[in-house]
């Protein structure tokens, strides 16, 4: 059977960055630039005052006084030149008048009527912000692939880039399946449970940067499943089906996909939980068949779908931070030693790792307690307390 590493590799080969699109700057946060972005204009666009105060010639300044010839507010278009032996009152952000080469802050002078009384001679250039000192014209401000954080968004606004070429957010349809499911707001009847996975999976899509498209829930009937799948493929870049992927009498996802021409990339992975995970491609779109058990559903999203979504968004860093931890308690594998196991754990200070409670694939509350997954490779049947394990840290975003 396919191993975890091979399955992940196949997923990432198929998940290619989405075609670039221009989005308004207000929507660009968190997206990756699709091309290098250059500054066409310098920032600041003109030399201006860094202080409220007086503009003058350093040569005129020294202990003494100068007549104040006028005031230069921020936003003034036609700024008077500074005559020799004069001062101009000036506000922060106002263009520096021709002839001036220093600004004295208000607090450093005394004003007497139309005169400004100066202290000792100031340093030439003080409190003047030069044109282009922040960003010179023609320079590359954001390289292709960089993720736009609030600072990049601000810089793009400053250079006059109201629309940004980015990789868009993938639209990820989520279809839960099962006759036993009712809405979160409904009271389950006999044999019924609430549909937890539509919520956890859509929340994971959103948290990963995608756009969740929750689709109407589907009962375990072939025609209904087929209609739901084709409908979702019409709207989304990626489709997640949930449940109905194993070997039960009413598990129709595989058959429906393949009857409709979907190419099977893989089905079943040597891992626990999540062994019935599958990936198909239809019309260039990825369809993940995600197992129904609530923990398996979340873990399969975390380990496979999330990196795929990030790759489609043009991110370079696809995976959560990983580090080594040390098991505080022993662990014994139940079942096949040829599987990778993902344990829900709490990673504490000093790399100490405790199990986040019972490890059943239906123990969804364990996902709340866990802040990491311990990834146990195939092989050992048991690990003793003190064994080193690889952790995928769930609460720490890699960010970019
Ligand atoms: N004979 C075998 N039986 C099973 C195998 C197997 O290999 N041979 N694999 C088991 C594993 S592992 C898993 S995981 C499940 C996966 O099955 P399906 O993907 O077909 O999921 P369902 O049977 O539809 O549901 C499984 C379980 O999860 C509950 N569920 C489903 N959807 C939701 C939802 N939206 N919200 C909350 N809970 C949900 C469902 O009620 C079932 O209890 O198959 C095993 N069986
Ligand atoms: O994937 Mo199943 O959830 O191992 O239990």
PDB file of C-alpha atoms in Angstrom, residues 134-398:
ATOM      1  CA  UNK A 134      12.152  54.972   1.692  1.00  0.00           C
ATOM      2  CA  UNK A 135      11.725  53.369  -1.743  1.00  0.00           C
ATOM      3  CA  UNK A 136      13.637  54.508  -4.821  1.00  0.00           C
ATOM      4  CA  UNK A 137      11.775  54.556  -8.154  1.00  0.00           C
ATOM      5  CA  UNK A 138      12.377  51.464 -10.282  1.00  0.00           C
ATOM      6  CA  UNK A 139      13.282  49.143  -7.399  1.00  0.00           C
ATOM      7  CA  UNK A 140      11.647  45.754  -6.787  1.00  0.00           C
ATOM      8  CA  UNK A 141       9.515  46.149  -3.689  1.00  0.00           C
ATOM      9  CA  UNK A 142       7.826  42.726  -3.537  1.00  0.00           C
ATOM     10  CA  UNK A 143       9.359  39.664  -5.195  1.00  0.00           C
ATOM     11  CA  UNK A 144       7.151  37.084  -6.906  1.00  0.00           C
ATOM     12  CA  UNK A 145       6.011  34.486  -4.379  1.00  0.00           C
ATOM     13  CA  UNK A 146       6.201  36.766  -1.341  1.00  0.00           C
ATOM     14  CA  UNK A 147       3.152  36.592   0.882  1.00  0.00           C
ATOM     15  CA  UNK A 148       1.530  39.964   1.400  1.00  0.00           C
ATOM     16  CA  UNK A 149       1.456  40.953   5.051  1.00  0.00           C
ATOM     17  CA  UNK A 150       0.022  44.216   6.339  1.00  0.00           C
ATOM     18  CA  UNK A 151       3.382  45.922   5.716  1.00  0.00           C
ATOM     19  CA  UNK A 152       3.510  44.808   2.058  1.00  0.00           C
ATOM     20  CA  UNK A 153      -0.077  45.980   1.602  1.00  0.00           C
ATOM     21  CA  UNK A 154       0.862  49.407   2.949  1.00  0.00           C
ATOM     22  CA  UNK A 155       3.943  49.654   0.737  1.00  0.00           C
ATOM     23  CA  UNK A 156       1.910  48.667  -2.333  1.00  0.00           C
ATOM     24  CA  UNK A 157      -0.546  51.443  -1.557  1.00  0.00           C
ATOM     25  CA  UNK A 158       2.334  53.901  -1.149  1.00  0.00           C
ATOM     26  CA  UNK A 159       3.754  53.072  -4.575  1.00  0.00           C
ATOM     27  CA  UNK A 160       0.357  53.366  -6.246  1.00  0.00           C
ATOM     28  CA  UNK A 161      -0.590  49.725  -6.777  1.00  0.00           C
ATOM     29  CA  UNK A 162      -4.350  49.559  -6.069  1.00  0.00           C
ATOM     30  CA  UNK A 163      -4.655  46.121  -7.669  1.00  0.00           C
ATOM     31  CA  UNK A 164      -2.169  43.340  -7.067  1.00  0.00           C
ATOM     32  CA  UNK A 165      -1.344  40.312  -9.216  1.00  0.00           C
ATOM     33  CA  UNK A 166      -1.681  37.377  -6.812  1.00  0.00           C
ATOM     34  CA  UNK A 167      -2.473  33.690  -6.657  1.00  0.00           C
ATOM     35  CA  UNK A 168      -6.129  33.594  -5.584  1.00  0.00           C
ATOM     36  CA  UNK A 169      -7.612  31.622  -2.715  1.00  0.00           C
ATOM     37  CA  UNK A 170      -8.752  28.164  -3.797  1.00  0.00           C
ATOM     38  CA  UNK A 171     -12.487  27.598  -3.518  1.00  0.00           C
ATOM     39  CA  UNK A 172     -12.898  24.340  -1.654  1.00  0.00           C
ATOM     40  CA  UNK A 173     -16.285  22.604  -1.744  1.00  0.00           C
ATOM     41  CA  UNK A 174     -17.082  20.337   1.190  1.00  0.00           C
ATOM     42  CA  UNK A 175     -19.688  17.598   0.815  1.00  0.00           C
ATOM     43  CA  UNK A 176     -20.549  15.493   3.826  1.00  0.00           C
ATOM     44  CA  UNK A 177     -22.378  12.239   3.213  1.00  0.00           C
ATOM     45  CA  UNK A 178     -24.398   9.901   5.396  1.00  0.00           C
ATOM     46  CA  UNK A 179     -28.006   9.056   6.192  1.00  0.00           C
ATOM     47  CA  UNK A 180     -27.207   9.237   9.885  1.00  0.00           C
ATOM     48  CA  UNK A 181     -26.324  12.938   9.859  1.00  0.00           C
ATOM     49  CA  UNK A 182     -28.415  15.900  11.006  1.00  0.00           C
ATOM     50  CA  UNK A 183     -27.562  19.601  11.277  1.00  0.00           C
ATOM     51  CA  UNK A 184     -25.741  20.987  14.305  1.00  0.00           C
ATOM     52  CA  UNK A 185     -28.937  22.773  15.323  1.00  0.00           C
ATOM     53  CA  UNK A 186     -31.117  19.661  15.094  1.00  0.00           C
ATOM     54  CA  UNK A 187     -31.890  17.052  17.733  1.00  0.00           C
ATOM     55  CA  UNK A 188     -30.651  13.688  16.459  1.00  0.00           C
ATOM     56  CA  UNK A 189     -33.276  10.929  16.260  1.00  0.00           C
ATOM     57  CA  UNK A 190     -32.503   7.246  16.909  1.00  0.00           C
ATOM     58  CA  UNK A 191     -29.300   6.214  15.150  1.00  0.00           C
ATOM     59  CA  UNK A 192     -28.509   9.777  14.127  1.00  0.00           C
ATOM     60  CA  UNK A 193     -25.581  12.084  14.973  1.00  0.00           C
ATOM     61  CA  UNK A 194     -24.856  15.708  14.225  1.00  0.00           C
ATOM     62  CA  UNK A 195     -22.777  16.587  11.186  1.00  0.00           C
ATOM     63  CA  UNK A 196     -19.617  17.775  12.901  1.00  0.00           C
ATOM     64  CA  UNK A 197     -17.355  17.393   9.911  1.00  0.00           C
ATOM     65  CA  UNK A 198     -18.997  19.965   7.648  1.00  0.00           C
ATOM     66  CA  UNK A 199     -18.046  22.496  10.312  1.00  0.00           C
ATOM     67  CA  UNK A 200     -14.573  21.280  11.182  1.00  0.00           C
ATOM     68  CA  UNK A 201     -13.599  20.879   7.521  1.00  0.00           C
ATOM     69  CA  UNK A 202     -14.988  24.258   6.414  1.00  0.00           C
ATOM     70  CA  UNK A 203     -13.251  25.880   9.373  1.00  0.00           C
ATOM     71  CA  UNK A 204     -10.001  24.211   8.336  1.00  0.00           C
ATOM     72  CA  UNK A 205     -10.413  25.458   4.765  1.00  0.00           C
ATOM     73  CA  UNK A 206     -10.885  28.988   6.021  1.00  0.00           C
ATOM     74  CA  UNK A 207      -7.984  28.734   8.461  1.00  0.00           C
ATOM     75  CA  UNK A 208      -5.739  27.433   5.667  1.00  0.00           C
ATOM     76  CA  UNK A 209      -6.525  30.473   3.511  1.00  0.00           C
ATOM     77  CA  UNK A 210      -9.075  28.892   1.169  1.00  0.00           C
ATOM     78  CA  UNK A 211     -12.712  29.804   0.552  1.00  0.00           C
ATOM     79  CA  UNK A 212     -14.980  27.107   1.996  1.00  0.00           C
ATOM     80  CA  UNK A 213     -18.056  26.216  -0.028  1.00  0.00           C
ATOM     81  CA  UNK A 214     -20.236  24.073   2.242  1.00  0.00           C
ATOM     82  CA  UNK A 215     -22.519  22.052  -0.038  1.00  0.00           C
ATOM     83  CA  UNK A 216     -25.874  20.508   0.887  1.00  0.00           C
ATOM     84  CA  UNK A 217     -25.388  17.246   2.734  1.00  0.00           C
ATOM     85  CA  UNK A 218     -25.863  14.092   0.703  1.00  0.00           C
ATOM     86  CA  UNK A 219     -27.583  10.860   1.643  1.00  0.00           C
ATOM     87  CA  UNK A 220     -25.991   7.536   0.765  1.00  0.00           C
ATOM     88  CA  UNK A 221     -27.587   7.125  -2.683  1.00  0.00           C
ATOM     89  CA  UNK A 222     -25.573   6.774  -5.857  1.00  0.00           C
ATOM     90  CA  UNK A 223     -27.530   9.305  -7.935  1.00  0.00           C
ATOM     91  CA  UNK A 224     -27.578  11.892  -5.162  1.00  0.00           C
ATOM     92  CA  UNK A 225     -23.858  11.526  -4.600  1.00  0.00           C
ATOM     93  CA  UNK A 226     -23.209  11.880  -8.353  1.00  0.00           C
ATOM     94  CA  UNK A 227     -25.325  15.022  -8.640  1.00  0.00           C
ATOM     95  CA  UNK A 228     -23.655  16.576  -5.601  1.00  0.00           C
ATOM     96  CA  UNK A 229     -20.159  15.839  -6.884  1.00  0.00           C
ATOM     97  CA  UNK A 230     -20.729  17.224 -10.360  1.00  0.00           C
ATOM     98  CA  UNK A 231     -22.464  20.294  -8.946  1.00  0.00           C
ATOM     99  CA  UNK A 232     -19.549  20.977  -6.602  1.00  0.00           C
ATOM    100  CA  UNK A 233     -16.985  20.520  -9.379  1.00  0.00           C
ATOM    101  CA  UNK A 234     -18.770  23.246 -11.331  1.00  0.00           C
ATOM    102  CA  UNK A 235     -18.170  25.766  -8.537  1.00  0.00           C
ATOM    103  CA  UNK A 236     -14.931  24.840  -6.843  1.00  0.00           C
ATOM    104  CA  UNK A 237     -11.203  24.421  -7.485  1.00  0.00           C
ATOM    105  CA  UNK A 238     -11.022  21.517  -5.040  1.00  0.00           C
ATOM    106  CA  UNK A 239     -13.741  19.184  -3.784  1.00  0.00           C
ATOM    107  CA  UNK A 240     -13.630  17.398  -0.445  1.00  0.00           C
ATOM    108  CA  UNK A 241     -16.054  14.543  -0.016  1.00  0.00           C
ATOM    109  CA  UNK A 242     -16.417  13.213   3.481  1.00  0.00           C
ATOM    110  CA  UNK A 243     -17.524   9.699   4.413  1.00  0.00           C
ATOM    111  CA  UNK A 244     -18.621   6.907   2.098  1.00  0.00           C
ATOM    112  CA  UNK A 245     -15.052   6.222   1.022  1.00  0.00           C
ATOM    113  CA  UNK A 246     -14.399   2.892   2.740  1.00  0.00           C
ATOM    114  CA  UNK A 247     -15.677  -0.578   1.830  1.00  0.00           C
ATOM    115  CA  UNK A 248     -19.217  -0.383   3.268  1.00  0.00           C
ATOM    116  CA  UNK A 249     -22.303  -1.319   1.247  1.00  0.00           C
ATOM    117  CA  UNK A 250     -23.277   2.340   0.915  1.00  0.00           C
ATOM    118  CA  UNK A 251     -19.829   3.847   0.218  1.00  0.00           C
ATOM    119  CA  UNK A 252     -20.427   5.269  -3.260  1.00  0.00           C
ATOM    120  CA  UNK A 253     -17.817   7.997  -3.651  1.00  0.00           C
ATOM    121  CA  UNK A 254     -15.174   5.950  -5.502  1.00  0.00           C
ATOM    122  CA  UNK A 255     -17.617   4.331  -7.890  1.00  0.00           C
ATOM    123  CA  UNK A 256     -19.400   7.580  -8.715  1.00  0.00           C
ATOM    124  CA  UNK A 257     -16.130   9.412  -9.350  1.00  0.00           C
ATOM    125  CA  UNK A 258     -14.736   6.736 -11.589  1.00  0.00           C
ATOM    126  CA  UNK A 259     -18.029   6.219 -13.473  1.00  0.00           C
ATOM    127  CA  UNK A 260     -17.839   9.916 -14.285  1.00  0.00           C
ATOM    128  CA  UNK A 261     -14.325   9.682 -15.661  1.00  0.00           C
ATOM    129  CA  UNK A 262     -12.291  10.839 -12.675  1.00  0.00           C
ATOM    130  CA  UNK A 263      -8.695   9.612 -12.683  1.00  0.00           C
ATOM    131  CA  UNK A 264      -7.760   7.811  -9.488  1.00  0.00           C
ATOM    132  CA  UNK A 265      -4.397   9.096  -8.251  1.00  0.00           C
ATOM    133  CA  UNK A 266      -4.556   6.843  -5.202  1.00  0.00           C
ATOM    134  CA  UNK A 267      -6.980   5.271  -2.782  1.00  0.00           C
ATOM    135  CA  UNK A 268      -5.868   3.948   0.580  1.00  0.00           C
ATOM    136  CA  UNK A 269      -2.726   4.952   2.374  1.00  0.00           C
ATOM    137  CA  UNK A 270      -0.772   2.942   4.930  1.00  0.00           C
ATOM    138  CA  UNK A 271      -1.594   5.244   7.826  1.00  0.00           C
ATOM    139  CA  UNK A 272      -3.774   5.486  10.878  1.00  0.00           C
ATOM    140  CA  UNK A 273      -6.140   7.158  11.056  1.00  0.00           C
ATOM    141  CA  UNK A 274      -7.220   7.927   7.526  1.00  0.00           C
ATOM    142  CA  UNK A 275      -6.358   4.733   5.691  1.00  0.00           C
ATOM    143  CA  UNK A 276      -9.284   5.047   3.208  1.00  0.00           C
ATOM    144  CA  UNK A 277      -8.089   8.471   1.994  1.00  0.00           C
ATOM    145  CA  UNK A 278      -8.285   8.871  -1.788  1.00  0.00           C
ATOM    146  CA  UNK A 279      -7.371  11.455  -4.412  1.00  0.00           C
ATOM    147  CA  UNK A 280      -8.975  11.783  -7.831  1.00  0.00           C
ATOM    148  CA  UNK A 281      -8.632  14.341 -10.626  1.00  0.00           C
ATOM    149  CA  UNK A 282     -11.478  15.344 -12.902  1.00  0.00           C
ATOM    150  CA  UNK A 283     -11.341  18.240 -15.357  1.00  0.00           C
ATOM    151  CA  UNK A 284      -8.041  19.352 -13.805  1.00  0.00           C
ATOM    152  CA  UNK A 285      -9.649  19.629 -10.353  1.00  0.00           C
ATOM    153  CA  UNK A 286      -8.612  17.731  -7.260  1.00  0.00           C
ATOM    154  CA  UNK A 287     -11.161  15.645  -5.409  1.00  0.00           C
ATOM    155  CA  UNK A 288     -10.120  14.370  -1.999  1.00  0.00           C
ATOM    156  CA  UNK A 289     -12.138  11.445  -0.678  1.00  0.00           C
ATOM    157  CA  UNK A 290     -11.814  12.021   3.053  1.00  0.00           C
ATOM    158  CA  UNK A 291     -12.821   9.338   5.552  1.00  0.00           C
ATOM    159  CA  UNK A 292     -15.869  10.018   7.701  1.00  0.00           C
ATOM    160  CA  UNK A 293     -14.500   9.406  11.181  1.00  0.00           C
ATOM    161  CA  UNK A 294     -14.233  12.931  12.606  1.00  0.00           C
ATOM    162  CA  UNK A 295     -10.592  12.732  13.712  1.00  0.00           C
ATOM    163  CA  UNK A 296      -9.540  11.087  10.459  1.00  0.00           C
ATOM    164  CA  UNK A 297     -11.346  13.860   8.561  1.00  0.00           C
ATOM    165  CA  UNK A 298      -9.496  16.632  10.370  1.00  0.00           C
ATOM    166  CA  UNK A 299      -6.128  14.885  10.201  1.00  0.00           C
ATOM    167  CA  UNK A 300      -6.414  14.192   6.491  1.00  0.00           C
ATOM    168  CA  UNK A 301      -7.160  17.843   5.927  1.00  0.00           C
ATOM    169  CA  UNK A 302      -4.238  18.866   8.078  1.00  0.00           C
ATOM    170  CA  UNK A 303      -1.664  16.546   6.531  1.00  0.00           C
ATOM    171  CA  UNK A 304      -2.735  16.535   2.862  1.00  0.00           C
ATOM    172  CA  UNK A 305      -5.358  19.133   1.948  1.00  0.00           C
ATOM    173  CA  UNK A 306      -3.816  22.037   3.815  1.00  0.00           C
ATOM    174  CA  UNK A 307      -0.417  21.771   2.069  1.00  0.00           C
ATOM    175  CA  UNK A 308      -2.258  21.389  -1.248  1.00  0.00           C
ATOM    176  CA  UNK A 309      -4.295  24.547  -0.617  1.00  0.00           C
ATOM    177  CA  UNK A 310      -1.147  26.431   0.314  1.00  0.00           C
ATOM    178  CA  UNK A 311       0.619  25.261  -2.818  1.00  0.00           C
ATOM    179  CA  UNK A 312      -2.318  26.367  -4.949  1.00  0.00           C
ATOM    180  CA  UNK A 313      -2.042  29.776  -3.271  1.00  0.00           C
ATOM    181  CA  UNK A 314       1.565  30.018  -4.408  1.00  0.00           C
ATOM    182  CA  UNK A 315       3.053  29.644  -0.938  1.00  0.00           C
ATOM    183  CA  UNK A 316       6.549  28.200  -0.788  1.00  0.00           C
ATOM    184  CA  UNK A 317       6.320  27.005   2.778  1.00  0.00           C
ATOM    185  CA  UNK A 318       3.638  24.343   2.771  1.00  0.00           C
ATOM    186  CA  UNK A 319       3.954  22.521   6.058  1.00  0.00           C
ATOM    187  CA  UNK A 320       3.541  23.289   9.731  1.00  0.00           C
ATOM    188  CA  UNK A 321       6.710  23.722  11.732  1.00  0.00           C
ATOM    189  CA  UNK A 322       8.108  20.341  12.750  1.00  0.00           C
ATOM    190  CA  UNK A 323      10.352  19.554  15.689  1.00  0.00           C
ATOM    191  CA  UNK A 324      11.410  16.662  17.830  1.00  0.00           C
ATOM    192  CA  UNK A 325       9.737  15.891  21.151  1.00  0.00           C
ATOM    193  CA  UNK A 326      10.188  13.279  23.866  1.00  0.00           C
ATOM    194  CA  UNK A 327       7.313  10.978  24.862  1.00  0.00           C
ATOM    195  CA  UNK A 328       6.485  11.214  28.562  1.00  0.00           C
ATOM    196  CA  UNK A 329       4.598   7.931  28.515  1.00  0.00           C
ATOM    197  CA  UNK A 330       4.883   4.677  26.593  1.00  0.00           C
ATOM    198  CA  UNK A 331       2.727   3.969  23.538  1.00  0.00           C
ATOM    199  CA  UNK A 332       1.777   0.635  21.974  1.00  0.00           C
ATOM    200  CA  UNK A 333       0.626   0.298  18.404  1.00  0.00           C
ATOM    201  CA  UNK A 334      -2.603  -1.573  17.795  1.00  0.00           C
ATOM    202  CA  UNK A 335      -2.548  -3.359  14.474  1.00  0.00           C
ATOM    203  CA  UNK A 336      -0.404  -3.170  11.388  1.00  0.00           C
ATOM    204  CA  UNK A 337       3.204  -2.028  11.921  1.00  0.00           C
ATOM    205  CA  UNK A 338       3.518  -0.968   8.272  1.00  0.00           C
ATOM    206  CA  UNK A 339       1.443   2.155   8.865  1.00  0.00           C
ATOM    207  CA  UNK A 340       2.381   5.712   9.746  1.00  0.00           C
ATOM    208  CA  UNK A 341       0.437   6.754  12.839  1.00  0.00           C
ATOM    209  CA  UNK A 342      -0.604  10.280  13.687  1.00  0.00           C
ATOM    210  CA  UNK A 343      -1.035  10.625  17.460  1.00  0.00           C
ATOM    211  CA  UNK A 344      -2.860  13.566  18.964  1.00  0.00           C
ATOM    212  CA  UNK A 345      -0.496  14.952  21.577  1.00  0.00           C
ATOM    213  CA  UNK A 346       0.169  17.883  23.848  1.00  0.00           C
ATOM    214  CA  UNK A 347       3.696  19.209  23.394  1.00  0.00           C
ATOM    215  CA  UNK A 348       4.793  21.026  26.514  1.00  0.00           C
ATOM    216  CA  UNK A 349       7.845  23.005  27.524  1.00  0.00           C
ATOM    217  CA  UNK A 350      11.219  21.361  26.980  1.00  0.00           C
ATOM    218  CA  UNK A 351       9.802  19.198  24.187  1.00  0.00           C
ATOM    219  CA  UNK A 352       7.877  16.902  26.577  1.00  0.00           C
ATOM    220  CA  UNK A 353       5.005  15.153  24.813  1.00  0.00           C
ATOM    221  CA  UNK A 354       1.878  13.614  26.392  1.00  0.00           C
ATOM    222  CA  UNK A 355      -0.982  11.883  24.592  1.00  0.00           C
ATOM    223  CA  UNK A 356      -4.027  14.152  24.276  1.00  0.00           C
ATOM    224  CA  UNK A 357      -6.326  11.475  25.716  1.00  0.00           C
ATOM    225  CA  UNK A 358      -7.753   8.404  23.963  1.00  0.00           C
ATOM    226  CA  UNK A 359      -6.643   8.009  20.372  1.00  0.00           C
ATOM    227  CA  UNK A 360      -9.794   6.616  18.712  1.00  0.00           C
ATOM    228  CA  UNK A 361     -10.735   8.080  15.348  1.00  0.00           C
ATOM    229  CA  UNK A 362     -14.077   9.189  16.768  1.00  0.00           C
ATOM    230  CA  UNK A 363     -12.600  11.098  19.747  1.00  0.00           C
ATOM    231  CA  UNK A 364     -12.994  14.556  18.256  1.00  0.00           C
ATOM    232  CA  UNK A 365     -12.433  16.315  21.589  1.00  0.00           C
ATOM    233  CA  UNK A 366      -8.840  15.021  21.444  1.00  0.00           C
ATOM    234  CA  UNK A 367      -8.283  17.383  18.526  1.00  0.00           C
ATOM    235  CA  UNK A 368      -9.177  20.261  20.841  1.00  0.00           C
ATOM    236  CA  UNK A 369      -6.746  19.104  23.492  1.00  0.00           C
ATOM    237  CA  UNK A 370      -3.903  18.452  21.048  1.00  0.00           C
ATOM    238  CA  UNK A 371      -1.465  21.139  19.984  1.00  0.00           C
ATOM    239  CA  UNK A 372       0.632  18.777  17.870  1.00  0.00           C
ATOM    240  CA  UNK A 373       0.605  15.509  15.982  1.00  0.00           C
ATOM    241  CA  UNK A 374       3.303  12.970  16.743  1.00  0.00           C
ATOM    242  CA  UNK A 375       4.126  11.238  13.479  1.00  0.00           C
ATOM    243  CA  UNK A 376       5.190   7.656  14.180  1.00  0.00           C
ATOM    244  CA  UNK A 377       6.731   6.035  11.125  1.00  0.00           C
ATOM    245  CA  UNK A 378       6.062   2.466  10.134  1.00  0.00           C
ATOM    246  CA  UNK A 379       8.071  -0.083  12.079  1.00  0.00           C
ATOM    247  CA  UNK A 380       8.050   0.048  15.844  1.00  0.00           C
ATOM    248  CA  UNK A 381       5.222  -1.806  17.608  1.00  0.00           C
ATOM    249  CA  UNK A 382       5.771   0.211  20.764  1.00  0.00           C
ATOM    250  CA  UNK A 383       7.622   3.285  21.985  1.00  0.00           C
ATOM    251  CA  UNK A 384       8.881   3.610  25.519  1.00  0.00           C
ATOM    252  CA  UNK A 385       8.669   6.689  27.682  1.00  0.00           C
ATOM    253  CA  UNK A 386      11.639   8.854  26.702  1.00  0.00           C
ATOM    254  CA  UNK A 387      11.458   7.925  23.008  1.00  0.00           C
ATOM    255  CA  UNK A 388      12.004  10.758  20.566  1.00  0.00           C
ATOM    256  CA  UNK A 389       9.111  11.536  18.195  1.00  0.00           C
ATOM    257  CA  UNK A 390       8.620  13.928  15.294  1.00  0.00           C
ATOM    258  CA  UNK A 391       5.994  16.589  15.958  1.00  0.00           C
ATOM    259  CA  UNK A 392       3.889  18.608  13.548  1.00  0.00           C
ATOM    260  CA  UNK A 393       2.939  21.689  15.549  1.00  0.00           C
ATOM    261  CA  UNK A 394      -0.731  22.441  14.975  1.00  0.00           C
ATOM    262  CA  UNK A 395      -1.015  25.761  16.726  1.00  0.00           C
ATOM    263  CA  UNK A 396       1.948  27.382  15.042  1.00  0.00           C
ATOM    264  CA  UNK A 397       1.370  28.718  11.578  1.00  0.00           C
ATOM    265  CA  UNK A 398       4.423  28.688   9.336  1.00  0.00           C
TER     266      UNK A 398
END
